[in-house]
Tab-separated table of C-alpha atoms in Angstrom:
chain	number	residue	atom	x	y	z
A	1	UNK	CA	-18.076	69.343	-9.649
A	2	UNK	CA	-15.869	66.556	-10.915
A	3	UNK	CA	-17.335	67.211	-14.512
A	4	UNK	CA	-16.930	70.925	-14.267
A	5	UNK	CA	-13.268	70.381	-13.101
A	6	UNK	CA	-12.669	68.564	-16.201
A	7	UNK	CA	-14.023	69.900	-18.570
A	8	UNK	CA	-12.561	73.775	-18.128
A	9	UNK	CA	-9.300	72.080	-17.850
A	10	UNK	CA	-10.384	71.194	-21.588
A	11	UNK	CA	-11.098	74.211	-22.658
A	12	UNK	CA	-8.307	75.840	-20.829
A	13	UNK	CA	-4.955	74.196	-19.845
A	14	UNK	CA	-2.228	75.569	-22.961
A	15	UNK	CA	1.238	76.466	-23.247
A	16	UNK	CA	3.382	78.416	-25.343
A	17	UNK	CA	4.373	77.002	-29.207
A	18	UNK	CA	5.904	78.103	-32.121
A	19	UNK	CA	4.327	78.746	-35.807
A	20	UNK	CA	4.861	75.049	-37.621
A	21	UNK	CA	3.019	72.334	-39.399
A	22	UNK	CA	1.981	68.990	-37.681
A	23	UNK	CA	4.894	66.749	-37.906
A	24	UNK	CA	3.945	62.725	-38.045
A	25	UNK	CA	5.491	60.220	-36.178
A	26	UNK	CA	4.443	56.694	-36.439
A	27	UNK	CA	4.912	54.871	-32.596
A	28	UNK	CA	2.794	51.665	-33.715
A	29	UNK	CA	1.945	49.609	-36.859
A	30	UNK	CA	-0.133	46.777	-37.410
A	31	UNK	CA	1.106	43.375	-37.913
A	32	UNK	CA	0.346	42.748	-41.365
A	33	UNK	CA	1.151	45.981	-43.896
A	34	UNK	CA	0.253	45.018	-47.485
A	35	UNK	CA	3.624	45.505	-49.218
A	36	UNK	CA	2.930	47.993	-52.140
A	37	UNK	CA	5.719	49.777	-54.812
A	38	UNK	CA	5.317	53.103	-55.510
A	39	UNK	CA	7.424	53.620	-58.810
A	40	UNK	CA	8.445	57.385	-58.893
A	41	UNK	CA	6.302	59.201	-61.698
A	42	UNK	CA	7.980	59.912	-64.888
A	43	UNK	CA	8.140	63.778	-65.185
A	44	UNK	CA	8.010	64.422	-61.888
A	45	UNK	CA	10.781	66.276	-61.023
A	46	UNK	CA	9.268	69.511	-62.808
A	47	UNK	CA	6.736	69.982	-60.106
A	48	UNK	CA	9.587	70.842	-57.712
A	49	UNK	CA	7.761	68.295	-55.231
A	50	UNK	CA	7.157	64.347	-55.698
A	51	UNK	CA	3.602	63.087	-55.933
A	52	UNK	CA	4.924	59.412	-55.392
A	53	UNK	CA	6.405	60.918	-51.854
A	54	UNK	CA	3.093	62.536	-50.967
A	55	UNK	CA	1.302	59.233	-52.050
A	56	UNK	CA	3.655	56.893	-50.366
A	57	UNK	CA	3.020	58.557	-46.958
A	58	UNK	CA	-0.421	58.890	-46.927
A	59	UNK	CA	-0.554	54.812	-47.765
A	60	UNK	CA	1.845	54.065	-45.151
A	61	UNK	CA	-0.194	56.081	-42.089
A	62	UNK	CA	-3.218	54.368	-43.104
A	63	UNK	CA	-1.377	51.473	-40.930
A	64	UNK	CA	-2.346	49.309	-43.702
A	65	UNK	CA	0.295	49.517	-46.211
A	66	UNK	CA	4.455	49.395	-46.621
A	67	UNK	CA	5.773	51.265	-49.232
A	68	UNK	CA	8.798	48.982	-51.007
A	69	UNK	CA	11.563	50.490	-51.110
A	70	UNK	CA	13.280	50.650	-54.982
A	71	UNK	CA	16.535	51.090	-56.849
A	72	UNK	CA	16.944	53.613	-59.882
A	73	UNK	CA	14.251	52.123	-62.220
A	74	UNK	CA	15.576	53.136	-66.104
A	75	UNK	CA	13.894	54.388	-67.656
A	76	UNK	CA	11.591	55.653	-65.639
A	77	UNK	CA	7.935	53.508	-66.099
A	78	UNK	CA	4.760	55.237	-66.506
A	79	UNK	CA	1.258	54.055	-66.210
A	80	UNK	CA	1.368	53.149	-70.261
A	81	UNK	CA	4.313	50.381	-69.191
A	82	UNK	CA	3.859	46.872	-69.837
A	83	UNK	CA	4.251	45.159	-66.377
A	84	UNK	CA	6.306	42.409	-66.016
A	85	UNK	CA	4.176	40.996	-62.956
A	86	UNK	CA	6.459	38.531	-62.282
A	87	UNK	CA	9.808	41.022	-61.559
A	88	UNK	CA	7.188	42.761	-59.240
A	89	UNK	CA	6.614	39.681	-57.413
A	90	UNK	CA	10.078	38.563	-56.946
A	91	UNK	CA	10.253	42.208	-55.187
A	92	UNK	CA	7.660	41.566	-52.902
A	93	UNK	CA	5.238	43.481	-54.117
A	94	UNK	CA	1.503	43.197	-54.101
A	95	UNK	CA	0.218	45.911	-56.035
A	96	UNK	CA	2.213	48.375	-57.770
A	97	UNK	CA	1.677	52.204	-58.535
A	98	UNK	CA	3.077	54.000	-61.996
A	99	UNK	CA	2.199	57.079	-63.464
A	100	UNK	CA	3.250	60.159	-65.270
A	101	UNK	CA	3.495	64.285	-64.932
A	102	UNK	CA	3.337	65.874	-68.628
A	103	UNK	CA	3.089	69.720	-69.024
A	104	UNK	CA	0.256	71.054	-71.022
A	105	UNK	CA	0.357	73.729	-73.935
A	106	UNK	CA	-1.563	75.972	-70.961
A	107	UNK	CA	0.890	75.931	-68.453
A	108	UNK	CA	-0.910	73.290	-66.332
A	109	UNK	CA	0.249	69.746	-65.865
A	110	UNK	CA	-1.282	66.390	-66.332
A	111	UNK	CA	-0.884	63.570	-63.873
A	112	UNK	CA	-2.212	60.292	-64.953
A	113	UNK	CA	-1.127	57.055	-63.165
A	114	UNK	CA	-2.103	52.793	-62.923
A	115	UNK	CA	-2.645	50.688	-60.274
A	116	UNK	CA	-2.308	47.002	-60.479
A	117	UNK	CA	-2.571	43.981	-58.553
A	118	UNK	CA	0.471	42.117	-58.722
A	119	UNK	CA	-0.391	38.495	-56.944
A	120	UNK	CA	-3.571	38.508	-59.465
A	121	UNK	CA	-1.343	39.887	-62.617
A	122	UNK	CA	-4.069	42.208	-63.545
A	123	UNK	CA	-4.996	46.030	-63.591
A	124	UNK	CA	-7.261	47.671	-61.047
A	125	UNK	CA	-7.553	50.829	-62.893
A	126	UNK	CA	-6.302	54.705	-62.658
A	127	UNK	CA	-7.405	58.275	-63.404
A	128	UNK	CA	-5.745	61.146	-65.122
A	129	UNK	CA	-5.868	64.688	-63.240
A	130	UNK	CA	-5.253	68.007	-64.761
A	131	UNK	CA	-3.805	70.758	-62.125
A	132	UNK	CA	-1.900	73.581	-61.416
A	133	UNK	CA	1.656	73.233	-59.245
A	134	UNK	CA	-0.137	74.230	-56.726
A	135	UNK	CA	-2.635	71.186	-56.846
A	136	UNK	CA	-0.121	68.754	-56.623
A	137	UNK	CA	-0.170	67.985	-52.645
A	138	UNK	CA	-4.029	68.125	-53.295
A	139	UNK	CA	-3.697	65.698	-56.402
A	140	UNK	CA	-1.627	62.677	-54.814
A	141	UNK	CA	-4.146	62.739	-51.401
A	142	UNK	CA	-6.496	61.855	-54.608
A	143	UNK	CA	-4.167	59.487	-56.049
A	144	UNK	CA	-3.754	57.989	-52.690
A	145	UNK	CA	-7.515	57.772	-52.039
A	146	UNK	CA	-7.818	55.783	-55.061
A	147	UNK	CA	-5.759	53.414	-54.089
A	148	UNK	CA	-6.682	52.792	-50.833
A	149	UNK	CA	-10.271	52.501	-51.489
A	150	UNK	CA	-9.347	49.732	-54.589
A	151	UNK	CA	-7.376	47.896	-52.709
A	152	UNK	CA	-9.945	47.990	-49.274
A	153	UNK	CA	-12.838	48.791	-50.570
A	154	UNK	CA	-13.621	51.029	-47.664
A	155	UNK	CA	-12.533	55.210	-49.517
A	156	UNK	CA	-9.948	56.988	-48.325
A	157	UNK	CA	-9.380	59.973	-46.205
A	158	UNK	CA	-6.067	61.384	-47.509
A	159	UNK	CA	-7.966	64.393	-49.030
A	160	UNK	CA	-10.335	64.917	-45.985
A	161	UNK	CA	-9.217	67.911	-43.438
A	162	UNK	CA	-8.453	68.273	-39.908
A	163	UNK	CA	-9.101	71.248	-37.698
A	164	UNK	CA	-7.510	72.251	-34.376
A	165	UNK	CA	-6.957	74.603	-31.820
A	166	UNK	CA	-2.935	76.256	-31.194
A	167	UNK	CA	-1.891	78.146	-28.467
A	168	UNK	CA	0.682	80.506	-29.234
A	169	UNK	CA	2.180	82.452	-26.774
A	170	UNK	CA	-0.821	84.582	-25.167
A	171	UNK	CA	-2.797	83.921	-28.326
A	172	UNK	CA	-5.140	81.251	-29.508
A	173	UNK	CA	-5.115	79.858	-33.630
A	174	UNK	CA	-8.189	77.822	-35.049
A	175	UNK	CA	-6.138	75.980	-37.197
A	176	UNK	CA	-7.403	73.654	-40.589
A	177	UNK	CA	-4.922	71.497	-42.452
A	178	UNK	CA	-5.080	68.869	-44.685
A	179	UNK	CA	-5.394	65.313	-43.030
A	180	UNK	CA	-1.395	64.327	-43.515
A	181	UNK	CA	-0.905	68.196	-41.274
A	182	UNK	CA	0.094	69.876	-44.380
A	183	UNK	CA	-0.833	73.034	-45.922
A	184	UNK	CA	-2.233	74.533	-42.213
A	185	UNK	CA	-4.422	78.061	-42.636
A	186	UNK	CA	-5.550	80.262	-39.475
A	187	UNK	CA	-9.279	80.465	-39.331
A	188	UNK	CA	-9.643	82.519	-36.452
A	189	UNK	CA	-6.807	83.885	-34.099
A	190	UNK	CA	-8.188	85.179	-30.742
A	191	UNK	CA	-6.275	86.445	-27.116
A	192	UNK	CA	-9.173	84.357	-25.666
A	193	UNK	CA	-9.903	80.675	-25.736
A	194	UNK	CA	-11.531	79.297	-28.332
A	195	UNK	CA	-12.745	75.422	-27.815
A	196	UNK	CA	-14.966	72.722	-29.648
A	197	UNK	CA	-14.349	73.550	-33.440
A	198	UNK	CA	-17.492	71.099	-35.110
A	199	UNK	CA	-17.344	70.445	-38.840
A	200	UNK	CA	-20.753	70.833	-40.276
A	201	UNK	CA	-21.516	67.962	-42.421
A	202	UNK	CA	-20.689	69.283	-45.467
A	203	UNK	CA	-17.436	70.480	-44.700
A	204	UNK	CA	-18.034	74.173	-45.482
A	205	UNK	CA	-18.594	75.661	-42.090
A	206	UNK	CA	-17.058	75.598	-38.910
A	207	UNK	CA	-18.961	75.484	-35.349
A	208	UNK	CA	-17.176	76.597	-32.149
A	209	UNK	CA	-16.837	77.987	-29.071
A	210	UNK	CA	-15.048	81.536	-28.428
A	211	UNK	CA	-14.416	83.528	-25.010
A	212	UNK	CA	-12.793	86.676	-27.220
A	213	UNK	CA	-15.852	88.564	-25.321
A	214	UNK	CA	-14.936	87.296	-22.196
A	215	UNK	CA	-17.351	84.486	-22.082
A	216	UNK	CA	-18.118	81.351	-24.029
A	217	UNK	CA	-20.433	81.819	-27.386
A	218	UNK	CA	-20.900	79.587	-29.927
A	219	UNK	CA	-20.146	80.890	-33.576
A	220	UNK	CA	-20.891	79.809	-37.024
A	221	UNK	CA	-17.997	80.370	-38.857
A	222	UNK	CA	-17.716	79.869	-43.266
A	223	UNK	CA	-14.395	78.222	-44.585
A	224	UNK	CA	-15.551	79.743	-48.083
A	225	UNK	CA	-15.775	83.467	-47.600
A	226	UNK	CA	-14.716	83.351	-43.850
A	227	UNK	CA	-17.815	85.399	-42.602
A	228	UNK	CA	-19.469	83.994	-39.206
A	229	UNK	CA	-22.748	84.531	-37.269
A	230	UNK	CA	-23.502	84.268	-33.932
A	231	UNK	CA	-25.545	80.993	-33.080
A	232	UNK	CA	-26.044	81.247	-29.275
A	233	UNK	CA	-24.954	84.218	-27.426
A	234	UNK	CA	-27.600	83.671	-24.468
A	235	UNK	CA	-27.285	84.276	-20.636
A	236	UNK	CA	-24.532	82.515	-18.735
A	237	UNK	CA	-22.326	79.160	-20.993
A	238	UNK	CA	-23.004	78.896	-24.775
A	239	UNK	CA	-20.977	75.771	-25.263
A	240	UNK	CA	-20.294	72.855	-27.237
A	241	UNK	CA	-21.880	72.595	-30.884
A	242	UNK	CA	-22.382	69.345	-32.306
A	243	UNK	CA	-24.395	69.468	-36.186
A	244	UNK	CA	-27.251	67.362	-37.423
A	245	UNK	CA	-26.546	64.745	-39.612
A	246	UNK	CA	-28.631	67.339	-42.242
A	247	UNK	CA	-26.645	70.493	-41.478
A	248	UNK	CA	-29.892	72.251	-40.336
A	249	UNK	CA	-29.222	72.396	-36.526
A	250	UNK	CA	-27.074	72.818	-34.032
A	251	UNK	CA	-27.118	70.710	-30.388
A	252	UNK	CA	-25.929	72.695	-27.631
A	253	UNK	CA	-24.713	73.234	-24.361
A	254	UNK	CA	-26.821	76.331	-22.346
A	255	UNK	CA	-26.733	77.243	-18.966
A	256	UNK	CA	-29.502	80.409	-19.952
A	257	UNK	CA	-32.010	78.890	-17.600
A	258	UNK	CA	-29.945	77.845	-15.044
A	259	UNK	CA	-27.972	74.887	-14.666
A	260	UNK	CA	-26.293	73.258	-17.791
A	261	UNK	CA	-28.467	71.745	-20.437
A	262	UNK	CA	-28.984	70.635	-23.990
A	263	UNK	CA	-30.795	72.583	-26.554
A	264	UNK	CA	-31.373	72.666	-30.204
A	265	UNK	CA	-30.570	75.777	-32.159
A	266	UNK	CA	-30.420	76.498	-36.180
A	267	UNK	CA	-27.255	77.706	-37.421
A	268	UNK	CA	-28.189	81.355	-37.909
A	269	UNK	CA	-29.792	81.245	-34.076
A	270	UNK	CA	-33.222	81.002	-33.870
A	271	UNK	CA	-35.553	78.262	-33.451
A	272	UNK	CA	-34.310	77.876	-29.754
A	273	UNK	CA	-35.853	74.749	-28.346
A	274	UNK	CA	-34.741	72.648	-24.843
A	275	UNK	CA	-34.482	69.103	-25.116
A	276	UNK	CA	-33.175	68.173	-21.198
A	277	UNK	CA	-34.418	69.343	-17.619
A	278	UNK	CA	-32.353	68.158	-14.916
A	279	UNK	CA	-30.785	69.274	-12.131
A	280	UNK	CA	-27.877	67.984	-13.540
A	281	UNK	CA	-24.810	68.902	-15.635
A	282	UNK	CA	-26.025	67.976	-18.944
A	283	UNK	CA	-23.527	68.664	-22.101
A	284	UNK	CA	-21.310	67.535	-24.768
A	285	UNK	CA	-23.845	66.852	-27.446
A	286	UNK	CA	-23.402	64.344	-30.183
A	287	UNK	CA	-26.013	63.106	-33.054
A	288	UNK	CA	-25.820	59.544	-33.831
A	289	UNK	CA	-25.483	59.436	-37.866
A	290	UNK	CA	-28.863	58.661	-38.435
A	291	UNK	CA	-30.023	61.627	-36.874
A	292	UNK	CA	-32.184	59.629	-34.390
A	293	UNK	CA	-29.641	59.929	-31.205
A	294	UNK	CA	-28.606	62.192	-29.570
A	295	UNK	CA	-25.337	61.607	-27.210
A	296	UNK	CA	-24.734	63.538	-24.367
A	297	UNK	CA	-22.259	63.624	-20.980
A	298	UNK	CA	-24.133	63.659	-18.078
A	299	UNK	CA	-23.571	63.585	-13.886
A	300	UNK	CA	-27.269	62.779	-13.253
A	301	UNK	CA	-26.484	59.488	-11.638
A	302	UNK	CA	-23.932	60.943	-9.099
A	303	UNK	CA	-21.207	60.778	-11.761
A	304	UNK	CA	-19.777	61.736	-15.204
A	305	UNK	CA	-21.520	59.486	-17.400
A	306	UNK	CA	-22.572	58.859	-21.159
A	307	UNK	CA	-26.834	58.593	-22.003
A	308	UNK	CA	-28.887	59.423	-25.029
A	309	UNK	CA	-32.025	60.367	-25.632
A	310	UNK	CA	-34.184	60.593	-28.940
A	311	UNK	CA	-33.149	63.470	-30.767
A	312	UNK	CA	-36.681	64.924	-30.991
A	313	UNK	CA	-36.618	64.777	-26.792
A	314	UNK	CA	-37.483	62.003	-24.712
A	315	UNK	CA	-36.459	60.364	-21.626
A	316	UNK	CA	-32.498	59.991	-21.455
A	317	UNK	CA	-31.279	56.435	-21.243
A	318	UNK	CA	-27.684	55.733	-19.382
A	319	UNK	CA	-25.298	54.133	-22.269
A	320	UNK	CA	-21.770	53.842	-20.120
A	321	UNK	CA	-21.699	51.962	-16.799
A	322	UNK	CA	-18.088	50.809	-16.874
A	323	UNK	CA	-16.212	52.735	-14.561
A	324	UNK	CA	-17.030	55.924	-12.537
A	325	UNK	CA	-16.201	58.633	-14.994
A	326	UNK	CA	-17.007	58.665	-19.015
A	327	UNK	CA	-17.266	61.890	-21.203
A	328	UNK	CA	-16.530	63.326	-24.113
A	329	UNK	CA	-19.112	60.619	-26.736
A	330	UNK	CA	-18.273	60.475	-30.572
A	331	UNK	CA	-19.816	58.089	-32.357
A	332	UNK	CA	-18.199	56.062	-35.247
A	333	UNK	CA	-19.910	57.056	-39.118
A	334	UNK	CA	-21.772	53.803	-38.929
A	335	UNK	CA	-23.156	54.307	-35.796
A	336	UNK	CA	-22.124	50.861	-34.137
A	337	UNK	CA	-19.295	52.319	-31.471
A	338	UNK	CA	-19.136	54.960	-29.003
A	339	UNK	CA	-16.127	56.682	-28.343
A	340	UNK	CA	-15.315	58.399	-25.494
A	341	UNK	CA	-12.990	59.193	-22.468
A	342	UNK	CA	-12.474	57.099	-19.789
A	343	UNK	CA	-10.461	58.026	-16.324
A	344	UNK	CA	-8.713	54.286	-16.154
A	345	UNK	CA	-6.614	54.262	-12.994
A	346	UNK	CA	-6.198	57.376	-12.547
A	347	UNK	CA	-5.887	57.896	-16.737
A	348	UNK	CA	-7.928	59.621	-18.708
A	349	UNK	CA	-7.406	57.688	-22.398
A	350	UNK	CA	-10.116	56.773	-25.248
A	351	UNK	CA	-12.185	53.778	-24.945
A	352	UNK	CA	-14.845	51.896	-27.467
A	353	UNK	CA	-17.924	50.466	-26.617
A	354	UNK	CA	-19.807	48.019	-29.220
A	355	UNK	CA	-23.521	49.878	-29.022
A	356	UNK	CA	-25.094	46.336	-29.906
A	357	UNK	CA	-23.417	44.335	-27.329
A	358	UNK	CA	-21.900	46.588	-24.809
A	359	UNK	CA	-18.414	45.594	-24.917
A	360	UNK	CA	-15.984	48.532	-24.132
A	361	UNK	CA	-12.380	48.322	-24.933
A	362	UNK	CA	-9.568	51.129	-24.066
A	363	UNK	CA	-7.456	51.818	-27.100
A	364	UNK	CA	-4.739	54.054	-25.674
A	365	UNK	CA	-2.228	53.821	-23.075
A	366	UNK	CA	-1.445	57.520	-22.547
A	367	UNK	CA	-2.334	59.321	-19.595
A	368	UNK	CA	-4.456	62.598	-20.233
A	369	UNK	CA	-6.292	62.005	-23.412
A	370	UNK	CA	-9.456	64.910	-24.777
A	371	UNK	CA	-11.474	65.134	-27.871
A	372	UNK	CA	-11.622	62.082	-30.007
A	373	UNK	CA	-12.510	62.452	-33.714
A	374	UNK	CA	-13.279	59.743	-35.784
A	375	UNK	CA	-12.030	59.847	-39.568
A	376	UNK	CA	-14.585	59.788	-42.192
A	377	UNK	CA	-14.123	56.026	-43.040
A	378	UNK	CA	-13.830	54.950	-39.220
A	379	UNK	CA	-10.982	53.556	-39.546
A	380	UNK	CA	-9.076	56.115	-37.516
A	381	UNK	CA	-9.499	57.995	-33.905
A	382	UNK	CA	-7.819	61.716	-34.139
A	383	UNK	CA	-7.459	62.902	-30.631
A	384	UNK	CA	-5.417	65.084	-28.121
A	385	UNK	CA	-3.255	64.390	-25.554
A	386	UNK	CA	-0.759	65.470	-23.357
A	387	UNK	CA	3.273	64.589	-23.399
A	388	UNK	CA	6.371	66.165	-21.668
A	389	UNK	CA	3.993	68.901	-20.467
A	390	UNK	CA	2.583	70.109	-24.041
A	391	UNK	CA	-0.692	69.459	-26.128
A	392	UNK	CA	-0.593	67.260	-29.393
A	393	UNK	CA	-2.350	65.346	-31.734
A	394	UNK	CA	-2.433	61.268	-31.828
A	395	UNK	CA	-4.234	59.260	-34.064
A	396	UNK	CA	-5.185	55.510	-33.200
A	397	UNK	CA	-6.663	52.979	-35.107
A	398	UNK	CA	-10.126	51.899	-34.174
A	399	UNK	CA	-8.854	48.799	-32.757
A	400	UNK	CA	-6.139	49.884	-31.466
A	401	UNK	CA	-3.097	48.199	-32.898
A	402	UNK	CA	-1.803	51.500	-35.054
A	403	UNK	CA	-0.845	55.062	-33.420
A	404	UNK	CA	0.498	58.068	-34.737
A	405	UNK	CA	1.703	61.252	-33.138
A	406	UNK	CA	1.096	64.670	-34.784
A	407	UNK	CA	3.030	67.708	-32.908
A	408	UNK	CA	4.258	70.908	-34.173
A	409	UNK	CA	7.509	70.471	-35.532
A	410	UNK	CA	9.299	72.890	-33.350
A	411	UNK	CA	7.064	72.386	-30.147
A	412	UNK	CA	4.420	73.497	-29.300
A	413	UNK	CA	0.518	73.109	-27.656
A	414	UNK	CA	-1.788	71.803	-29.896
A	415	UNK	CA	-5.558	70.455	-28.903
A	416	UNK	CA	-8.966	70.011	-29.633
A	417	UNK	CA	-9.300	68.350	-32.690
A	418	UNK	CA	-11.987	67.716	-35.018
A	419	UNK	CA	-11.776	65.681	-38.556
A	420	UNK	CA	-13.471	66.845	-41.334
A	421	UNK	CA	-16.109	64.728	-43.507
A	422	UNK	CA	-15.731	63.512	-47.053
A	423	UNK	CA	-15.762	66.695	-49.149
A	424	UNK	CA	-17.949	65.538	-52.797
């Protein structure tokens, strides 16, 4: 009952918000930011937006870098400047960003820009970008990207998206926006519920739950032409869709033969097959990246708890066994950690648990956390939460020491969140 309880309050509990992109706020920063200078382009000012503003940002809520701040440089460098590594260094600088924005004879622009490594004097490399005005929020999440993955060596997820669900008023918004909460479009807008957006794996389609009949079915829903099917529309729940690491089926939540358990489903519906028999509450599916896995929550041992099984069907193994109630499993790209939802005296908040040797760690301190995402990289942890009353967004780092808060600028309730993969 416990599980039930819990997770209808996910699907359900909402208030009233207004019509506004996700606002960042950074409440914690690691330690040790890499101090980088972000020269503003040359020709910038033509776009009617700054690149160098849109770059600067996205390095700065990776957690891992800290934008210098710089006087009037004239003129203006661009990426074909010598560098005078050592006036760099005396700034504090370790690696240094300058580019250009030229207009071309067709009306588009061209965007080239360098990076370099300041405490090695040398360059790293850079990238010219042709694109319309309209590209240019798109352009410096790629510009960022590059950066970040030179200077980590892990890539970027500036130009990665983020989907989630807004309640406005008496009506519900399946929301996508770019990872930074910029450039939001409505999906789907319903006077029902509509839960568990999935992002299939190559980023094109959309899996979810909606109640606009009056009860739960799971739809497959294109981002490129916006048409949908039904996937499961059976007797009783159709819940929570979780893809295959290929994009060819769909995990699922069914109660059509009584009782709540996991099936597999293609995308377009058919090939209905059962992978658990309980007498339990079985949901909340989640392949592991390899496609071997399969994650699921679980109150088969008297209480909520995390197991997996093979993904082909098998006997379910228990995974959690810290503490008396665990849901909601995601596991990192790599496959080595579980993420999930822990109630931690009397808190429900995101913990980790090291799949290789067991050890579980709570990353959040807030009090009523739901749905954690991991970003492409797994570097991050999108998730929702609750605060003065009203839904948002946080993001934590995966071990903890970074958080962000992403909430409608004006107010507003704002849950279930999903992030997208890397789009090719």
């Amino acid at each position: 009952m416990a599980l039930r309880w819990f997770l209808l309050c996910v699907a359900l509990i909402a208030a009233s918000s207004a019509r506004a992109q996700l606002a960042i706020e950074i409440t914690g920063a690691t330690a040790q930011r890499s101090p980088i200078a972000i020269a503003p382009f040359a020709g910038e000012p033509g776009l009617g937006q700054t690149i160098t503003g849109i770059v600067r940002a996205d390095l700065e809520r990776s957690g891992l870098f800290r934008a210098l701040e710089l006087p009037p440089l004239i003129p203006v460098p661009t990426e074909a400047s010598s560098v005078n590594y050592a006036e760099w260094r005396s700034r504090l600088a370790d690696a240094l960003v300058m580019g250009s924005v030229s207009n071309r004879p067709d009306g588009r622009f061209e965007v080239r820009f360098r990076l370099h490594d300041v405490v090695k004097q040398a360059p790293l490399g850079g990238v010219a970008y042709t694109m319309t005005k309209d590209q240019a929020r798109a352009t410096a999440h790629r510009i960022a990207d590059f950066v970040y993955e030179k200077l980590t060596g892990e890539k970027g997820v500036f130009s990665t998206r983020i989907a989630y669900v807004v309640k406005r008023g008496n009506r519900y918004e399946l929301q996508i926006a770019d990872a930074d909460g910029a450039g939001e479009e409505t999906a789907l807008a319903s006077f029902e519920p509509i839960i568990s957006p999935a992002w299939s794996p190559d980023g094109r389609r959309l899996a979810y739950v909606s109640f606009e009949n009056r009860k739960p079915v799971v739809y497959v829903h294109s981002l490129l032409d916006g048409k949908r099917n039904v996937a499961a529309n059976f007797k009783g729940s159709n819940s929570a869709p979780a893809w295959s690491p290929d994009g060819k089926q769909l995990a699922v939540s069914l109660s059509r033969e009584g009782g709540s358990q996991i099936f597999l489903v293609n995308p377009d519906g058919s090939g209905v097959r059962r992978l658990t028999t309980s007498s339990a509450i079985d949901t909340e599916p989640r392949f592991s990246p390899d496609g071997k896995w399969l994650y699921f929550t679980s109150d088969r041992g008297g209480s909520a708890q995390i197991y997996r099984m093979p993904a082909t069907g098998g006997e379910p193994q228990r995974v959690t066994f810290e503490g008396s109630y665990n849901v909601s499993p995601r596991l990192s790209p790599d496959g080595k950690t579980l993420a999930y939802i822990t109630r931690n005296s009397g808190k429900f908040q995101v913990a980790l648990q090291d799949l290789a040797n067991k050890q579980v760690q709570i990353i959040t301190d807030s009090d009523r956390d739901e749905s954690p995402s991991f970003s492409p990289n797994g570097r991050m942890i999108l998730l929702a939460t609750v605060s003065g009353g009203r839904g948002l967004l946080s993001a934590v780092s995966s071990d903890g020491r970074f958080k962000q808060r992403l909430s409608a600028a004006t107010g507003g309730d704002v849950r279930e969140p999903a992030w997208g993969p890397f789009i090719e």
